[in-house]
JSON list of C-alpha atoms in Angstrom, two decimals:
[
{"chain": "A", "resi": 1, "resn": "MET", "atom": "CA", "xyz": [91.73, 85.46, 113.78]},
{"chain": "A", "resi": 2, "resn": "GLY", "atom": "CA", "xyz": [91.70, 89.12, 112.69]},
{"chain": "A", "resi": 3, "resn": "ILE", "atom": "CA", "xyz": [92.95, 90.74, 109.53]},
{"chain": "A", "resi": 4, "resn": "LEU", "atom": "CA", "xyz": [96.72, 91.09, 109.41]},
{"chain": "A", "resi": 5, "resn": "LYS", "atom": "CA", "xyz": [97.74, 94.66, 108.58]},
{"chain": "A", "resi": 6, "resn": "SER", "atom": "CA", "xyz": [101.16, 96.02, 107.89]},
{"chain": "A", "resi": 7, "resn": "THR", "atom": "CA", "xyz": [102.52, 98.96, 105.95]},
{"chain": "A", "resi": 8, "resn": "LYS", "atom": "CA", "xyz": [105.36, 98.69, 103.48]},
{"chain": "A", "resi": 9, "resn": "ARG", "atom": "CA", "xyz": [106.70, 101.08, 100.85]},
{"chain": "A", "resi": 10, "resn": "ILE", "atom": "CA", "xyz": [107.37, 99.18, 97.63]},
{"chain": "A", "resi": 11, "resn": "VAL", "atom": "CA", "xyz": [108.33, 99.88, 94.03]},
{"chain": "A", "resi": 12, "resn": "ILE", "atom": "CA", "xyz": [105.90, 98.30, 91.58]},
{"chain": "A", "resi": 13, "resn": "THR", "atom": "CA", "xyz": [107.83, 99.06, 88.42]},
{"chain": "A", "resi": 14, "resn": "THR", "atom": "CA", "xyz": [110.69, 101.06, 86.98]},
{"chain": "A", "resi": 15, "resn": "GLU", "atom": "CA", "xyz": [111.86, 101.61, 83.41]},
{"chain": "A", "resi": 16, "resn": "ALA", "atom": "CA", "xyz": [114.79, 99.22, 83.97]},
{"chain": "A", "resi": 17, "resn": "LYS", "atom": "CA", "xyz": [114.76, 95.97, 82.01]},
{"chain": "A", "resi": 18, "resn": "ASN", "atom": "CA", "xyz": [113.33, 93.03, 83.92]},
{"chain": "A", "resi": 19, "resn": "SER", "atom": "CA", "xyz": [114.80, 89.52, 84.04]},
{"chain": "A", "resi": 20, "resn": "LEU", "atom": "CA", "xyz": [113.18, 88.67, 80.69]},
{"chain": "A", "resi": 21, "resn": "GLY", "atom": "CA", "xyz": [114.69, 91.72, 78.97]},
{"chain": "A", "resi": 22, "resn": "PHE", "atom": "CA", "xyz": [111.45, 93.73, 78.85]},
{"chain": "A", "resi": 23, "resn": "ARG", "atom": "CA", "xyz": [110.81, 97.16, 80.30]},
{"chain": "A", "resi": 24, "resn": "THR", "atom": "CA", "xyz": [107.72, 99.22, 81.15]},
{"chain": "A", "resi": 25, "resn": "ARG", "atom": "CA", "xyz": [107.68, 102.77, 79.86]},
{"chain": "A", "resi": 26, "resn": "THR", "atom": "CA", "xyz": [106.13, 104.91, 82.58]},
{"chain": "A", "resi": 27, "resn": "ALA", "atom": "CA", "xyz": [106.08, 108.35, 80.90]},
{"chain": "A", "resi": 28, "resn": "GLY", "atom": "CA", "xyz": [102.47, 109.46, 80.48]},
{"chain": "A", "resi": 29, "resn": "ILE", "atom": "CA", "xyz": [101.04, 106.50, 82.39]},
{"chain": "A", "resi": 30, "resn": "ASN", "atom": "CA", "xyz": [97.35, 106.95, 83.28]},
{"chain": "A", "resi": 31, "resn": "LEU", "atom": "CA", "xyz": [96.50, 105.42, 86.65]},
{"chain": "A", "resi": 32, "resn": "ALA", "atom": "CA", "xyz": [92.89, 106.67, 86.90]},
{"chain": "A", "resi": 33, "resn": "ALA", "atom": "CA", "xyz": [91.29, 103.23, 86.43]},
{"chain": "A", "resi": 34, "resn": "TYR", "atom": "CA", "xyz": [93.83, 101.52, 88.72]},
{"chain": "A", "resi": 35, "resn": "GLU", "atom": "CA", "xyz": [93.22, 104.04, 91.50]},
{"chain": "A", "resi": 36, "resn": "LYS", "atom": "CA", "xyz": [89.54, 102.97, 91.63]},
{"chain": "A", "resi": 37, "resn": "ASN", "atom": "CA", "xyz": [90.61, 99.49, 92.82]},
{"chain": "A", "resi": 38, "resn": "PRO", "atom": "CA", "xyz": [94.30, 99.63, 93.79]},
{"chain": "A", "resi": 39, "resn": "LEU", "atom": "CA", "xyz": [95.05, 95.97, 94.49]},
{"chain": "A", "resi": 40, "resn": "LEU", "atom": "CA", "xyz": [98.59, 94.72, 94.13]},
{"chain": "A", "resi": 41, "resn": "LEU", "atom": "CA", "xyz": [98.23, 91.33, 92.45]},
{"chain": "A", "resi": 42, "resn": "TRP", "atom": "CA", "xyz": [100.67, 88.43, 92.10]},
{"chain": "A", "resi": 43, "resn": "PHE", "atom": "CA", "xyz": [101.34, 87.75, 88.39]},
{"chain": "A", "resi": 44, "resn": "HIS", "atom": "CA", "xyz": [98.26, 89.83, 87.47]},
{"chain": "A", "resi": 45, "resn": "LYS", "atom": "CA", "xyz": [95.97, 87.08, 88.80]},
{"chain": "A", "resi": 46, "resn": "ARG", "atom": "CA", "xyz": [92.75, 87.97, 90.59]},
{"chain": "A", "resi": 47, "resn": "PRO", "atom": "CA", "xyz": [91.42, 85.35, 93.01]},
{"chain": "A", "resi": 48, "resn": "THR", "atom": "CA", "xyz": [88.14, 83.76, 91.92]},
{"chain": "A", "resi": 49, "resn": "GLY", "atom": "CA", "xyz": [87.47, 81.55, 94.94]},
{"chain": "A", "resi": 50, "resn": "ASP", "atom": "CA", "xyz": [87.39, 78.43, 92.76]},
{"chain": "A", "resi": 51, "resn": "GLN", "atom": "CA", "xyz": [90.65, 76.91, 93.98]},
{"chain": "A", "resi": 52, "resn": "LYS", "atom": "CA", "xyz": [92.07, 76.39, 97.45]},
{"chain": "A", "resi": 53, "resn": "ASN", "atom": "CA", "xyz": [95.64, 77.18, 96.36]},
{"chain": "A", "resi": 54, "resn": "GLU", "atom": "CA", "xyz": [95.01, 80.23, 94.18]},
{"chain": "A", "resi": 55, "resn": "ASN", "atom": "CA", "xyz": [97.06, 83.41, 94.56]},
{"chain": "A", "resi": 56, "resn": "LEU", "atom": "CA", "xyz": [95.56, 86.12, 96.71]},
{"chain": "A", "resi": 57, "resn": "PRO", "atom": "CA", "xyz": [96.26, 89.85, 96.28]},
{"chain": "A", "resi": 58, "resn": "LEU", "atom": "CA", "xyz": [99.52, 90.93, 97.88]},
{"chain": "A", "resi": 59, "resn": "GLY", "atom": "CA", "xyz": [97.95, 94.08, 99.22]},
{"chain": "A", "resi": 60, "resn": "PHE", "atom": "CA", "xyz": [95.96, 97.24, 98.79]},
{"chain": "A", "resi": 61, "resn": "LEU", "atom": "CA", "xyz": [97.76, 100.45, 97.86]},
{"chain": "A", "resi": 62, "resn": "SER", "atom": "CA", "xyz": [96.81, 103.46, 99.93]},
{"chain": "A", "resi": 63, "resn": "ASP", "atom": "CA", "xyz": [99.46, 105.98, 98.88]},
{"chain": "A", "resi": 64, "resn": "LEU", "atom": "CA", "xyz": [100.30, 105.63, 95.18]},
{"chain": "A", "resi": 65, "resn": "GLU", "atom": "CA", "xyz": [103.16, 107.88, 94.14]},
{"chain": "A", "resi": 66, "resn": "LEU", "atom": "CA", "xyz": [104.94, 108.41, 90.82]},
{"chain": "A", "resi": 67, "resn": "LYS", "atom": "CA", "xyz": [108.59, 109.39, 90.98]},
{"chain": "A", "resi": 68, "resn": "GLY", "atom": "CA", "xyz": [110.85, 110.18, 88.06]},
{"chain": "A", "resi": 69, "resn": "ASP", "atom": "CA", "xyz": [111.11, 107.29, 85.62]}
]
């Protein structure tokens, strides 16, 4: 079985409050370190290979773009 590839445009974050009432301020964000390894993770968890049911990365970002807020 080969690697499944698809392309989707997604929004990672906005400055709107999330369901817990928190927000991420994006003004002045520095993405230099993230751009070196642009994985989109589920709940910030990186797979370690220790568990069969662990969360895998959702994807790899190839066209990171900042827009407005």
